[in-house]
Short mmCIF file of C-alpha atoms and ligand atoms in Angstrom, two decimals:
data_model
loop_
_atom_site.label_atom_id
_atom_site.label_comp_id
_atom_site.label_asym_id
_atom_site.label_seq_id
_atom_site.Cartn_x
_atom_site.Cartn_y
_atom_site.Cartn_z
CA MET A 1 12.71 -15.19 -26.76
CA ALA A 2 16.11 -14.22 -25.43
CA SER A 3 15.80 -10.73 -26.82
CA GLU A 4 12.39 -10.41 -25.19
CA LYS A 5 13.87 -11.33 -21.82
CA PHE A 6 16.64 -8.82 -22.34
CA GLN A 7 14.06 -6.18 -23.24
CA ASN A 8 12.14 -6.97 -20.03
CA PHE A 9 15.33 -6.67 -18.03
CA ILE A 10 16.07 -3.25 -19.54
CA ASP A 11 12.48 -2.10 -18.97
CA GLU A 12 12.50 -3.19 -15.35
CA THR A 13 15.84 -1.53 -14.69
CA GLY A 14 14.37 1.67 -16.08
CA ASP A 15 11.30 1.31 -13.90
CA ILE A 16 13.40 0.76 -10.79
CA ALA A 17 15.48 3.83 -11.64
CA ARG A 18 12.32 5.89 -12.02
CA PHE A 19 10.96 4.50 -8.75
CA THR A 20 14.20 5.50 -7.03
CA GLY A 21 13.94 8.95 -8.58
CA ARG A 22 10.41 9.28 -7.23
CA PHE A 23 11.68 8.25 -3.80
CA PHE A 24 14.09 11.18 -3.70
CA LYS A 25 11.42 13.55 -4.97
CA GLU A 26 8.89 12.49 -2.33
CA LEU A 27 11.51 12.33 0.40
CA PHE A 28 11.80 16.10 0.54
CA LYS A 29 8.08 16.87 0.35
CA PRO A 30 6.67 18.11 3.66
CA ARG A 31 5.14 16.02 6.39
CA PHE A 32 7.42 13.12 7.16
CA GLU A 33 5.48 10.16 8.61
CA PHE A 34 7.32 9.84 11.92
CA ASN A 35 4.92 7.39 13.58
CA GLU A 36 5.05 4.96 10.71
CA PHE A 37 8.84 5.37 10.57
CA PHE A 38 9.28 4.40 14.23
CA ARG A 39 6.88 1.52 13.84
CA GLN A 40 8.92 0.23 10.93
CA CYS A 41 12.17 0.66 12.85
CA PHE A 42 10.73 -1.64 15.46
CA PHE A 43 9.53 -4.23 12.97
CA ILE A 44 12.49 -4.10 10.65
CA GLY A 45 15.31 -3.47 13.07
CA TYR A 46 14.41 -5.03 16.36
CA LYS A 47 12.61 -8.06 14.98
CA SER A 48 15.43 -8.97 12.61
CA PHE A 49 18.07 -8.74 15.31
CA PRO A 50 17.80 -12.29 16.74
CA LEU A 51 18.21 -13.90 13.33
CA VAL A 52 21.14 -11.66 12.41
CA ALA A 53 22.74 -12.26 15.81
CA ILE A 54 22.52 -16.05 15.63
CA THR A 55 23.85 -16.15 12.08
CA ALA A 56 26.69 -13.76 12.85
CA PHE A 57 27.68 -15.73 15.93
CA ILE A 58 27.76 -19.02 14.05
CA MET A 59 29.65 -17.52 11.12
CA GLY A 60 32.31 -16.13 13.46
CA LEU A 61 32.63 -19.44 15.23
CA VAL A 62 32.74 -21.56 12.10
CA ILE A 63 35.11 -19.36 10.12
CA THR A 64 37.57 -19.43 13.02
CA ILE A 65 37.38 -23.19 13.44
CA GLN A 66 37.77 -23.72 9.69
CA SER A 67 40.72 -21.35 9.34
CA ARG A 68 42.76 -22.83 12.15
CA PRO A 69 44.13 -25.98 10.37
CA THR A 70 45.54 -23.97 7.46
CA LEU A 71 47.27 -21.54 9.79
CA VAL A 72 48.59 -24.38 11.95
CA GLU A 73 50.13 -25.90 8.83
CA PHE A 74 52.14 -22.74 8.28
CA GLY A 75 52.97 -22.44 11.95
CA ALA A 76 51.03 -19.22 12.10
CA GLU A 77 48.37 -20.19 14.61
CA SER A 78 48.91 -17.03 16.59
CA TRP A 79 47.70 -15.10 13.57
CA LEU A 80 44.26 -16.60 13.89
CA PRO A 81 42.54 -13.61 15.56
CA ARG A 82 44.01 -11.20 13.03
CA MET A 83 43.00 -13.20 10.02
CA VAL A 84 39.55 -13.98 11.24
CA SER A 85 38.74 -10.46 12.34
CA VAL A 86 39.70 -8.97 8.99
CA SER A 87 37.56 -11.37 7.00
CA LEU A 88 34.63 -11.05 9.39
CA ILE A 89 34.59 -7.27 9.55
CA ARG A 90 35.40 -6.57 5.94
CA GLU A 91 33.21 -9.05 4.26
CA ILE A 92 31.40 -11.75 6.10
CA ALA A 93 29.42 -9.89 8.76
CA PRO A 94 28.14 -7.08 6.50
CA VAL A 95 27.29 -9.32 3.59
CA ILE A 96 25.65 -12.01 5.70
CA THR A 97 23.61 -9.35 7.50
CA ALA A 98 22.54 -7.87 4.18
CA LEU A 99 21.59 -11.25 2.76
CA ILE A 100 19.62 -12.21 5.85
CA CYS A 101 17.83 -8.88 5.67
CA ALA A 102 17.21 -9.24 1.93
CA GLY A 103 15.54 -12.55 2.76
CA LYS A 104 13.63 -11.47 5.83
CA ILE A 105 12.96 -7.77 5.34
CA GLY A 106 12.92 -7.65 1.53
CA SER A 107 10.38 -10.42 1.26
CA GLY A 108 8.38 -8.98 4.16
CA ILE A 109 8.10 -5.56 2.54
CA GLY A 110 7.37 -7.09 -0.87
CA ALA A 111 4.60 -9.27 0.50
CA GLU A 112 3.11 -6.58 2.74
CA LEU A 113 2.94 -3.87 0.11
CA GLY A 114 1.96 -6.43 -2.52
CA SER A 115 -1.04 -7.59 -0.57
CA MET A 116 -1.97 -4.00 0.25
CA LYS A 117 -1.86 -3.31 -3.47
CA VAL A 118 -4.04 -6.22 -4.55
CA THR A 119 -6.60 -5.67 -1.77
CA GLU A 120 -6.86 -2.00 -2.81
CA GLN A 121 -5.51 -0.70 0.52
CA ILE A 122 -3.04 1.48 -1.35
CA ASP A 123 -5.90 2.92 -3.42
CA ALA A 124 -7.82 3.50 -0.19
CA MET A 125 -4.92 5.57 1.19
CA GLU A 126 -4.79 7.51 -2.02
CA VAL A 127 -8.48 8.48 -1.85
CA SER A 128 -8.34 9.31 1.84
CA GLY A 129 -5.72 11.95 1.25
CA THR A 130 -2.58 10.22 2.46
CA ASN A 131 0.18 9.91 -0.09
CA PRO A 132 0.81 6.14 -0.05
CA PHE A 133 4.27 6.57 -1.53
CA LYS A 134 5.35 8.77 1.36
CA PHE A 135 3.54 6.75 3.97
CA LEU A 136 4.65 3.30 2.85
CA VAL A 137 7.69 3.57 0.61
CA VAL A 138 9.64 6.53 1.98
CA THR A 139 9.37 5.33 5.59
CA ARG A 140 10.42 1.78 4.76
CA VAL A 141 13.36 2.72 2.56
CA ILE A 142 14.69 5.12 5.19
CA THR A 143 14.27 2.47 7.85
CA THR A 144 16.19 -0.19 5.95
CA THR A 145 18.89 2.33 5.03
CA LEU A 146 19.40 3.25 8.69
CA MET A 147 18.73 -0.09 10.35
CA ILE A 148 20.82 -2.47 8.27
CA PRO A 149 24.08 -0.65 9.09
CA ILE A 150 23.19 -0.84 12.78
CA LEU A 151 22.42 -4.53 12.47
CA ALA A 152 25.69 -5.00 10.57
CA VAL A 153 27.73 -3.31 13.31
CA LEU A 154 26.06 -5.51 15.91
CA ALA A 155 26.76 -8.49 13.69
CA ASP A 156 30.43 -7.42 13.54
CA ALA A 157 30.68 -7.50 17.32
CA ILE A 158 28.79 -10.75 17.72
CA SER A 159 30.72 -12.54 15.01
CA LEU A 160 33.99 -11.48 16.63
CA TYR A 161 32.74 -12.91 19.89
CA GLY A 162 31.96 -16.13 18.01
CA GLY A 163 35.49 -15.95 16.67
CA PHE A 164 36.86 -15.66 20.18
CA LEU A 165 35.02 -18.80 21.26
CA GLY A 166 36.20 -20.60 18.14
CA ALA A 167 39.79 -19.66 18.84
CA ASN A 168 39.39 -20.89 22.38
CA ILE A 169 38.17 -24.39 21.55
CA HIS A 170 41.68 -25.75 21.12
CA GLY A 171 44.53 -23.68 22.51
CA VAL A 172 43.66 -21.18 25.17
CA VAL A 173 43.64 -17.66 23.82
CA SER A 174 42.97 -15.25 26.60
CA TRP A 175 40.19 -12.69 26.27
CA ASP A 176 42.66 -9.79 26.45
CA LEU A 177 45.06 -11.29 23.97
CA PHE A 178 42.30 -11.95 21.45
CA TRP A 179 40.85 -8.46 21.55
CA ASN A 180 44.29 -6.83 21.62
CA GLN A 181 45.16 -8.62 18.43
CA VAL A 182 41.82 -7.82 16.83
CA PHE A 183 42.04 -4.10 17.54
CA ASP A 184 45.70 -4.00 16.53
CA THR A 185 44.81 -5.48 13.19
CA LEU A 186 41.68 -3.61 12.29
CA ALA A 187 42.45 -0.32 10.61
CA PHE A 188 40.30 2.54 9.41
CA GLY A 189 40.31 1.01 5.94
CA ASP A 190 38.85 -2.21 7.26
CA VAL A 191 36.03 -0.80 9.30
CA VAL A 192 34.71 2.38 7.71
CA PRO A 193 34.28 1.25 4.09
CA SER A 194 32.57 -1.89 5.28
CA ILE A 195 30.09 0.15 7.29
CA ILE A 196 29.50 2.61 4.47
CA LYS A 197 28.62 -0.13 2.05
CA THR A 198 25.93 -1.46 4.37
CA TYR A 199 24.01 1.82 3.92
CA PHE A 200 23.86 1.02 0.22
CA PHE A 201 22.83 -2.56 0.94
CA GLY A 202 20.02 -1.27 3.15
CA PHE A 203 18.87 1.23 0.57
CA ALA A 204 18.84 -1.39 -2.18
CA ILE A 205 16.88 -3.87 -0.06
CA GLY A 206 14.28 -1.24 0.84
CA ILE A 207 13.87 0.12 -2.68
CA ILE A 208 13.58 -3.29 -4.33
CA GLY A 209 11.12 -4.62 -1.74
CA CYS A 210 8.95 -1.53 -2.08
CA TYR A 211 9.21 -1.45 -5.86
CA LYS A 212 8.13 -5.06 -6.16
CA GLY A 213 5.31 -4.68 -3.66
CA PHE A 214 4.04 -1.38 -5.01
CA ASN A 215 3.86 -2.74 -8.55
CA THR A 216 2.18 -6.03 -7.74
CA ASN A 217 -0.68 -7.13 -9.90
CA LYS A 218 -2.46 -10.37 -10.73
CA GLY A 219 -4.05 -10.91 -7.33
CA THR A 220 -2.75 -13.14 -4.58
CA GLU A 221 -0.47 -15.02 -6.94
CA GLY A 222 1.26 -11.72 -7.62
CA VAL A 223 1.99 -11.26 -3.91
CA GLY A 224 4.07 -14.42 -3.84
CA ILE A 225 5.88 -13.39 -6.98
CA ALA A 226 6.56 -9.93 -5.56
CA ALA A 227 8.02 -11.32 -2.32
CA ASN A 228 10.08 -13.87 -4.17
CA SER A 229 11.55 -11.57 -6.77
CA ALA A 230 12.24 -8.92 -4.13
CA VAL A 231 14.54 -11.41 -2.40
CA VAL A 232 16.21 -12.57 -5.61
CA ILE A 233 16.89 -9.11 -6.99
CA SER A 234 17.98 -7.51 -3.73
CA SER A 235 20.35 -10.41 -2.91
CA LEU A 236 21.87 -10.08 -6.33
CA LEU A 237 22.18 -6.33 -5.87
CA VAL A 238 23.94 -6.85 -2.54
CA PHE A 239 26.63 -8.86 -4.31
CA ILE A 240 26.93 -6.36 -7.16
CA LEU A 241 27.23 -3.48 -4.70
CA ASP A 242 29.79 -5.44 -2.73
CA LEU A 243 31.84 -5.91 -5.87
CA LEU A 244 31.62 -2.19 -6.59
CA ALA A 245 32.56 -1.35 -3.02
CA VAL A 246 35.71 -3.47 -3.26
CA GLN A 247 36.69 -1.75 -6.48
CA ILE A 248 36.11 1.69 -5.05
CA THR A 249 38.04 1.12 -1.83
CA ASP A 250 40.79 -0.32 -3.98
CA ILE A 251 40.94 2.77 -6.18
CA LEU A 252 40.89 5.01 -3.13
CA GLY A 253 43.84 3.05 -1.77
CA LEU A 254 42.07 2.01 1.40
CA ASN A 255 42.87 -1.66 1.05
CA MET B 1 -29.87 10.73 -26.86
CA ASN B 2 -32.90 9.16 -25.40
CA THR B 3 -31.55 8.20 -22.02
CA GLU B 4 -29.85 11.54 -21.61
CA LEU B 5 -33.19 13.24 -22.10
CA SER B 6 -34.94 11.04 -19.64
CA ILE B 7 -32.40 11.91 -16.97
CA GLN B 8 -33.05 15.59 -17.49
CA ASN B 9 -36.80 15.07 -17.50
CA ASP B 10 -36.70 13.20 -14.24
CA SER B 11 -34.86 16.01 -12.59
CA ASN B 12 -36.93 18.87 -13.89
CA SER B 13 -37.22 20.30 -10.43
CA SER B 14 -33.46 20.58 -9.96
CA ASN B 15 -31.52 23.36 -11.60
CA THR B 16 -27.97 22.93 -12.90
CA SER B 17 -26.30 24.45 -9.84
CA ASP B 18 -27.45 21.39 -7.93
CA LEU B 19 -25.63 19.13 -10.34
CA VAL B 20 -22.88 17.41 -8.34
CA VAL B 21 -21.68 14.74 -10.77
CA CYS B 22 -21.96 15.04 -14.52
CA ILE B 23 -20.34 12.52 -16.82
CA ARG B 24 -20.27 13.00 -20.57
CA ASN B 25 -19.15 10.56 -23.26
CA LEU B 26 -16.92 8.61 -20.91
CA GLU B 27 -14.71 6.01 -22.60
CA LYS B 28 -12.41 3.57 -20.87
CA SER B 29 -10.69 0.50 -22.20
CA PHE B 30 -8.03 -1.89 -20.97
CA GLY B 31 -6.15 -2.98 -24.07
CA GLU B 32 -8.67 -4.67 -26.32
CA ASN B 33 -11.31 -4.72 -23.61
CA HIS B 34 -13.58 -1.74 -24.26
CA VAL B 35 -15.26 -1.42 -20.86
CA LEU B 36 -17.09 1.92 -20.98
CA LYS B 37 -18.38 3.37 -24.23
CA ASN B 38 -20.01 6.76 -24.52
CA PHE B 39 -21.33 6.66 -20.96
CA ASN B 40 -23.42 9.62 -19.78
CA PHE B 41 -24.64 10.25 -16.28
CA LYS B 42 -25.96 12.99 -14.00
CA LEU B 43 -26.35 13.14 -10.24
CA TYR B 44 -28.14 15.99 -8.48
CA LYS B 45 -27.75 17.12 -4.90
CA GLY B 46 -29.55 14.95 -2.37
CA GLU B 47 -30.23 12.27 -4.93
CA SER B 48 -29.31 8.65 -4.66
CA ILE B 49 -28.80 6.75 -7.91
CA VAL B 50 -28.23 3.05 -8.19
CA VAL B 51 -26.07 1.76 -11.02
CA LEU B 52 -27.22 -1.67 -12.03
CA GLY B 53 -25.35 -4.00 -14.33
CA LYS B 54 -24.12 -7.52 -14.52
CA SER B 55 -20.79 -8.66 -13.18
CA GLY B 56 -17.86 -7.39 -15.24
CA SER B 57 -19.91 -4.71 -16.95
CA GLY B 58 -17.62 -1.95 -15.67
CA LYS B 59 -19.42 -0.59 -12.61
CA SER B 60 -16.32 -0.55 -10.42
CA VAL B 61 -14.32 0.97 -13.28
CA LEU B 62 -16.93 3.72 -13.51
CA VAL B 63 -16.73 4.75 -9.86
CA LYS B 64 -12.94 4.52 -9.88
CA CYS B 65 -12.90 6.95 -12.78
CA ILE B 66 -15.10 9.32 -10.77
CA ILE B 67 -12.76 9.29 -7.76
CA GLY B 68 -9.69 9.61 -9.99
CA LEU B 69 -8.16 6.21 -9.35
CA LEU B 70 -8.47 5.34 -13.03
CA TYR B 71 -7.80 7.75 -15.84
CA PRO B 72 -10.44 7.74 -18.60
CA ASP B 73 -9.51 7.52 -22.28
CA ALA B 74 -11.99 10.20 -23.28
CA GLY B 75 -14.92 12.23 -21.96
CA THR B 76 -15.44 14.57 -19.05
CA ILE B 77 -16.22 13.79 -15.42
CA GLN B 78 -17.42 16.89 -13.62
CA VAL B 79 -17.49 16.46 -9.85
CA LEU B 80 -18.63 19.52 -7.88
CA GLY B 81 -17.86 21.61 -10.94
CA LYS B 82 -14.33 20.33 -11.56
CA ASN B 83 -13.32 18.02 -14.39
CA ILE B 84 -11.52 15.15 -12.65
CA PRO B 85 -9.13 14.14 -15.46
CA ASP B 86 -7.82 17.71 -15.68
CA LEU B 87 -6.90 18.04 -12.02
CA ASN B 88 -3.39 17.80 -10.61
CA HIS B 89 -2.72 15.80 -7.49
CA ASP B 90 -3.41 18.57 -4.96
CA GLU B 91 -6.61 19.69 -6.63
CA LEU B 92 -7.78 16.12 -6.82
CA ASP B 93 -7.07 15.77 -3.13
CA ARG B 94 -9.26 18.75 -2.31
CA ILE B 95 -12.16 17.17 -4.21
CA ARG B 96 -11.57 13.81 -2.54
CA VAL B 97 -12.14 15.36 0.89
CA LYS B 98 -15.74 15.82 -0.19
CA VAL B 99 -16.18 12.45 -1.85
CA GLY B 100 -16.44 9.24 0.13
CA PHE B 101 -15.63 5.92 -1.46
CA LEU B 102 -16.61 2.47 -0.25
CA PHE B 103 -14.45 -0.15 -1.93
CA GLN B 104 -16.05 -3.34 -3.17
CA SER B 105 -13.23 -5.23 -1.43
CA ASN B 106 -13.60 -3.05 1.73
CA ALA B 107 -9.86 -2.26 1.57
CA LEU B 108 -9.49 -2.13 5.36
CA TYR B 109 -5.87 -1.69 6.44
CA ASP B 110 -5.17 -5.08 7.92
CA SER B 111 -2.10 -4.04 9.89
CA MET B 112 -4.20 -1.50 11.84
CA THR B 113 -6.93 -1.83 14.44
CA VAL B 114 -10.49 -0.76 13.73
CA ARG B 115 -9.84 2.50 15.57
CA GLU B 116 -6.74 3.25 13.50
CA ASN B 117 -8.63 2.37 10.34
CA LEU B 118 -11.32 4.91 11.17
CA GLU B 119 -8.79 7.55 12.22
CA PHE B 120 -6.90 7.21 8.97
CA PRO B 121 -9.14 9.47 6.83
CA LEU B 122 -8.96 12.08 9.62
CA ARG B 123 -5.21 12.37 9.20
CA ARG B 124 -5.70 15.11 6.65
CA HIS B 125 -7.32 17.19 9.41
CA TRP B 126 -5.13 16.26 12.33
CA ILE B 127 -3.52 19.61 12.59
CA LYS B 128 -6.91 21.11 13.27
CA MET B 129 -8.36 18.33 15.46
CA ASP B 130 -7.67 17.36 19.04
CA LYS B 131 -7.84 13.90 20.56
CA GLU B 132 -11.31 14.34 22.01
CA GLU B 133 -12.76 15.37 18.69
CA VAL B 134 -11.14 12.48 16.85
CA ASN B 135 -12.37 10.05 19.46
CA SER B 136 -15.94 11.29 19.36
CA LEU B 137 -15.99 11.09 15.56
CA VAL B 138 -14.72 7.53 15.69
CA MET B 139 -17.32 6.53 18.26
CA GLU B 140 -20.08 8.22 16.30
CA ALA B 141 -19.07 6.43 13.09
CA LEU B 142 -18.93 3.08 14.88
CA GLY B 143 -22.28 3.80 16.49
CA ASN B 144 -23.80 4.37 13.08
CA VAL B 145 -22.97 0.82 12.04
CA GLY B 146 -23.58 -0.63 15.51
CA LEU B 147 -20.09 -2.00 16.09
CA GLU B 148 -18.71 0.03 19.03
CA GLU B 149 -17.38 -3.10 20.72
CA THR B 150 -14.97 -3.92 17.89
CA ILE B 151 -12.95 -0.74 18.30
CA ASP B 152 -9.73 -2.43 19.41
CA MET B 153 -9.96 -5.46 17.16
CA MET B 154 -7.98 -6.15 14.03
CA PRO B 155 -9.89 -6.47 10.72
CA SER B 156 -8.82 -10.11 10.47
CA GLU B 157 -10.78 -10.85 13.64
CA LEU B 158 -14.05 -9.62 12.13
CA SER B 159 -16.59 -11.43 10.02
CA GLY B 160 -17.10 -10.45 6.38
CA GLY B 161 -20.25 -8.48 7.14
CA MET B 162 -18.64 -6.69 10.07
CA ARG B 163 -15.73 -5.72 7.84
CA LYS B 164 -18.13 -4.27 5.32
CA ARG B 165 -19.80 -2.23 8.07
CA ILE B 166 -16.45 -0.96 9.37
CA ALA B 167 -15.50 0.02 5.83
CA LEU B 168 -18.79 1.85 5.60
CA ALA B 169 -18.12 3.63 8.89
CA ARG B 170 -14.71 4.68 7.58
CA THR B 171 -16.30 6.06 4.42
CA LEU B 172 -18.87 8.06 6.40
CA ILE B 173 -16.58 9.44 9.07
CA LEU B 174 -15.75 12.65 7.20
CA LYS B 175 -19.40 13.23 6.25
CA PRO B 176 -18.65 13.62 2.56
CA GLU B 177 -20.99 15.51 0.24
CA ILE B 178 -20.95 12.72 -2.31
CA ILE B 179 -20.62 9.06 -1.47
CA LEU B 180 -19.78 6.31 -3.92
CA TYR B 181 -20.79 2.90 -2.61
CA ASP B 182 -19.37 -0.05 -4.54
CA GLU B 183 -21.63 -2.96 -3.57
CA PRO B 184 -22.34 -2.00 0.07
CA THR B 185 -24.50 -5.05 0.82
CA THR B 186 -23.08 -7.84 -1.29
CA GLY B 187 -22.52 -10.96 0.74
CA LEU B 188 -24.58 -9.82 3.72
CA ASP B 189 -27.62 -11.56 5.14
CA PRO B 190 -31.01 -9.96 4.34
CA ILE B 191 -31.36 -8.42 7.81
CA THR B 192 -27.97 -6.73 7.81
CA SER B 193 -28.46 -5.79 4.18
CA THR B 194 -31.68 -4.01 5.07
CA GLU B 195 -29.96 -2.28 8.02
CA ILE B 196 -27.14 -1.05 5.81
CA SER B 197 -29.56 0.11 3.15
CA ASN B 198 -31.54 2.04 5.75
CA LEU B 199 -28.32 3.53 7.05
CA ILE B 200 -27.48 4.75 3.55
CA VAL B 201 -30.87 6.42 3.34
CA ASP B 202 -30.51 7.91 6.84
CA VAL B 203 -27.10 9.34 6.06
CA GLN B 204 -28.39 10.78 2.84
CA LYS B 205 -31.25 12.52 4.66
CA LYS B 206 -29.28 13.60 7.73
CA TYR B 207 -26.33 15.17 5.92
CA ASN B 208 -28.08 15.85 2.60
CA THR B 209 -25.49 13.81 0.75
CA SER B 210 -25.75 12.61 -2.81
CA SER B 211 -24.86 9.05 -3.53
CA ILE B 212 -24.08 6.63 -6.29
CA VAL B 213 -24.75 3.09 -5.19
CA ILE B 214 -23.57 0.08 -7.14
CA SER B 215 -25.54 -2.96 -6.27
CA HIS B 216 -27.32 -5.98 -7.59
CA ASP B 217 -28.92 -6.74 -4.26
CA MET B 218 -32.52 -5.86 -5.24
CA ASN B 219 -33.54 -5.54 -1.61
CA CYS B 220 -30.99 -2.76 -1.19
CA VAL B 221 -31.79 -1.21 -4.57
CA LYS B 222 -35.45 -0.97 -3.64
CA ILE B 223 -34.68 0.84 -0.40
CA VAL B 224 -32.03 3.32 -1.53
CA ALA B 225 -32.74 4.10 -5.18
CA ASN B 226 -34.36 7.38 -6.15
CA LYS B 227 -33.47 6.34 -9.64
CA ILE B 228 -31.76 3.44 -11.36
CA VAL B 229 -29.27 3.68 -14.20
CA MET B 230 -28.68 0.44 -16.05
CA LEU B 231 -25.19 -0.16 -17.37
CA VAL B 232 -25.36 -2.48 -20.37
CA ASP B 233 -22.59 -3.04 -22.91
CA GLY B 234 -20.56 -0.22 -21.41
CA THR B 235 -23.14 2.49 -21.79
CA ASN B 236 -26.12 3.92 -19.91
CA TYR B 237 -28.88 1.73 -21.28
CA ILE B 238 -31.85 3.22 -19.47
CA SER B 239 -32.58 5.37 -16.48
CA ASP B 240 -35.80 5.27 -14.51
CA THR B 241 -37.36 4.64 -11.12
CA TYR B 242 -37.59 1.24 -9.49
CA LYS B 243 -41.35 1.05 -10.05
CA GLU B 244 -41.17 1.80 -13.75
CA LEU B 245 -38.28 -0.55 -14.45
CA GLN B 246 -40.04 -3.31 -12.57
CA LYS B 247 -42.82 -3.23 -15.12
CA SER B 248 -40.44 -3.41 -18.07
CA LYS B 249 -40.76 -6.25 -20.56
CA ASP B 250 -37.19 -5.80 -21.84
CA ILE B 251 -35.30 -8.99 -20.96
CA LYS B 252 -32.09 -7.06 -20.18
CA ILE B 253 -33.99 -5.18 -17.48
CA SER B 254 -36.55 -7.66 -16.22
CA SER B 255 -33.93 -10.32 -15.51
CA PHE B 256 -32.73 -8.14 -12.63
CA PHE B 257 -36.19 -7.73 -11.12
CA LYS B 258 -37.16 -11.35 -10.65
N1 ATP C 301 -7.11 -2.62 -13.58
C1 ATP C 301 -7.66 -3.31 -14.60
N2 ATP C 301 -6.89 -3.76 -15.61
C2 ATP C 301 -7.42 -4.44 -16.64
N3 ATP C 301 -8.71 -4.72 -16.77
C3 ATP C 301 -9.55 -4.29 -15.80
C4 ATP C 301 -9.05 -3.57 -14.67
N4 ATP C 301 -10.09 -3.26 -13.86
C5 ATP C 301 -11.18 -3.79 -14.46
N5 ATP C 301 -10.86 -4.39 -15.61
C6 ATP C 301 -11.79 -5.04 -16.56
O1 ATP C 301 -12.90 -4.19 -16.70
C7 ATP C 301 -14.09 -4.93 -16.76
C8 ATP C 301 -15.10 -4.37 -15.75
O2 ATP C 301 -14.62 -4.60 -14.44
P1 ATP C 301 -15.38 -4.07 -13.16
O3 ATP C 301 -14.56 -4.43 -11.99
O4 ATP C 301 -15.73 -2.65 -13.34
O5 ATP C 301 -16.70 -4.93 -13.18
P2 ATP C 301 -17.97 -4.77 -12.22
O6 ATP C 301 -19.08 -4.29 -13.07
O7 ATP C 301 -17.62 -3.95 -11.04
O8 ATP C 301 -18.24 -6.27 -11.82
P3 ATP C 301 -18.67 -6.86 -10.39
O9 ATP C 301 -20.13 -6.69 -10.28
O10 ATP C 301 -18.29 -8.29 -10.50
O11 ATP C 301 -17.91 -6.14 -9.35
C9 ATP C 301 -13.74 -6.37 -16.52
O12 ATP C 301 -13.80 -7.03 -17.76
C10 ATP C 301 -12.32 -6.34 -16.03
O13 ATP C 301 -11.62 -7.41 -16.58
MG1 MG C 302 -17.28 -4.26 -9.11
#
């Protein structure tokens, strides 16, 4: 039983690797589907923004309010903006954005492609001379890879604003003082690696959503399973990639 | 084989250059489930053959093998002179331009409007076509099925029968040489069913297309069939005209003609 599960895990990992390989092969074939790409940018990027913005704002606010008592205890209250900005930019904003997107976008892609698969729409594309892999998968994976970093950068800014409000609830921290401290603190090593990793988050979310949707079977029940497992696997991958990213920046001495 | 002979006899008038689809010894199974066994079939130009068989007998599997969506285990499927299982993706694509396929499930793209659905098969020609041309083709196809007013609707806003007709319009828009209809009239009222059946006959006459129609709607079968092939136990059981089969005493056949 356990060995069977392990076997399934290995098989699926292999399948996902092959799917990713196919993505890169099809990516460079001629005729990129620009219209579909822009349509997806709208759906994936623009429509996810409100959710990401609200979450980022609340996270910034809450983290700041929660951190204050500890700092006060050490008499280091003036360090609040520095501490909060580092944790928001390095970790919280990118990872929260990626998780929200894994939930919203990953499940959306999984369910959309899954239902297209079970209602034979993907077969219909195939017979009408449009490569469904290029049309559906390549466009979506590129969109998530490009859009999630943008959403993460916006989330960075919004969460910092939330942090500013949080810092202002008790003592008055002036606008200038807050941002001066934030920009003094944040270094290249804080910002750039955290943006780079979001490209990988985006890629993983797109690939897993598409893989799950594209390989759906068993009718409508399968669509639910596809959407669900797309979220589970891509969220897990976000954490694994985050762990790797920390290790790599550490080795490169950027910490 | 007996049935094989009868197909050739029926088509004495046609010579082999008019042969558009020729299937020999087709085998297809899914695991233990042996769906098609030693299936043989011939379709000549301008002909319209109905494949009759009970639910789950493998009719959809058969047409999906012809269009290359399923890969057979054994046998040859010659379409317009090319053996489908041997073709690579690009070659297959060139054949598919000439073969229309109506899915049993309609397979309309539900994130697109009716117009976009109909334009989709034209994408392969877009480089050569301007907007006017595309638009007139779309209107003509919609006119054929009498649904011009639905052009800006989404498939989810249409009734089941309207969806079937839109799917039919999408299949016909490129005026393919061969059309495979998987249950074009199932679930439609008798009036619409008759209209669709007449449309199939009209298209066949107007563009000299050849068609394979899967159906167990006897009203439709009667209108469109030049010949009927019965699919029983995964193989071509018998092949004859509607009139002859109607007289048959064989229970496997007569149960369809009640
Ligand atoms: N992709 C598939 N995987 C596994 N089995 C399949 C697949 N497609 C079809 N089958 C099996 O093949 C058999 C024939 O299916 P098919 O869809 O061709 O029936 P049909 O003759 O079209 O029936 P209906 O009239 O109900 O549409 C069925 O037993 C079905 O379970
Ligand atoms: Mg069927």
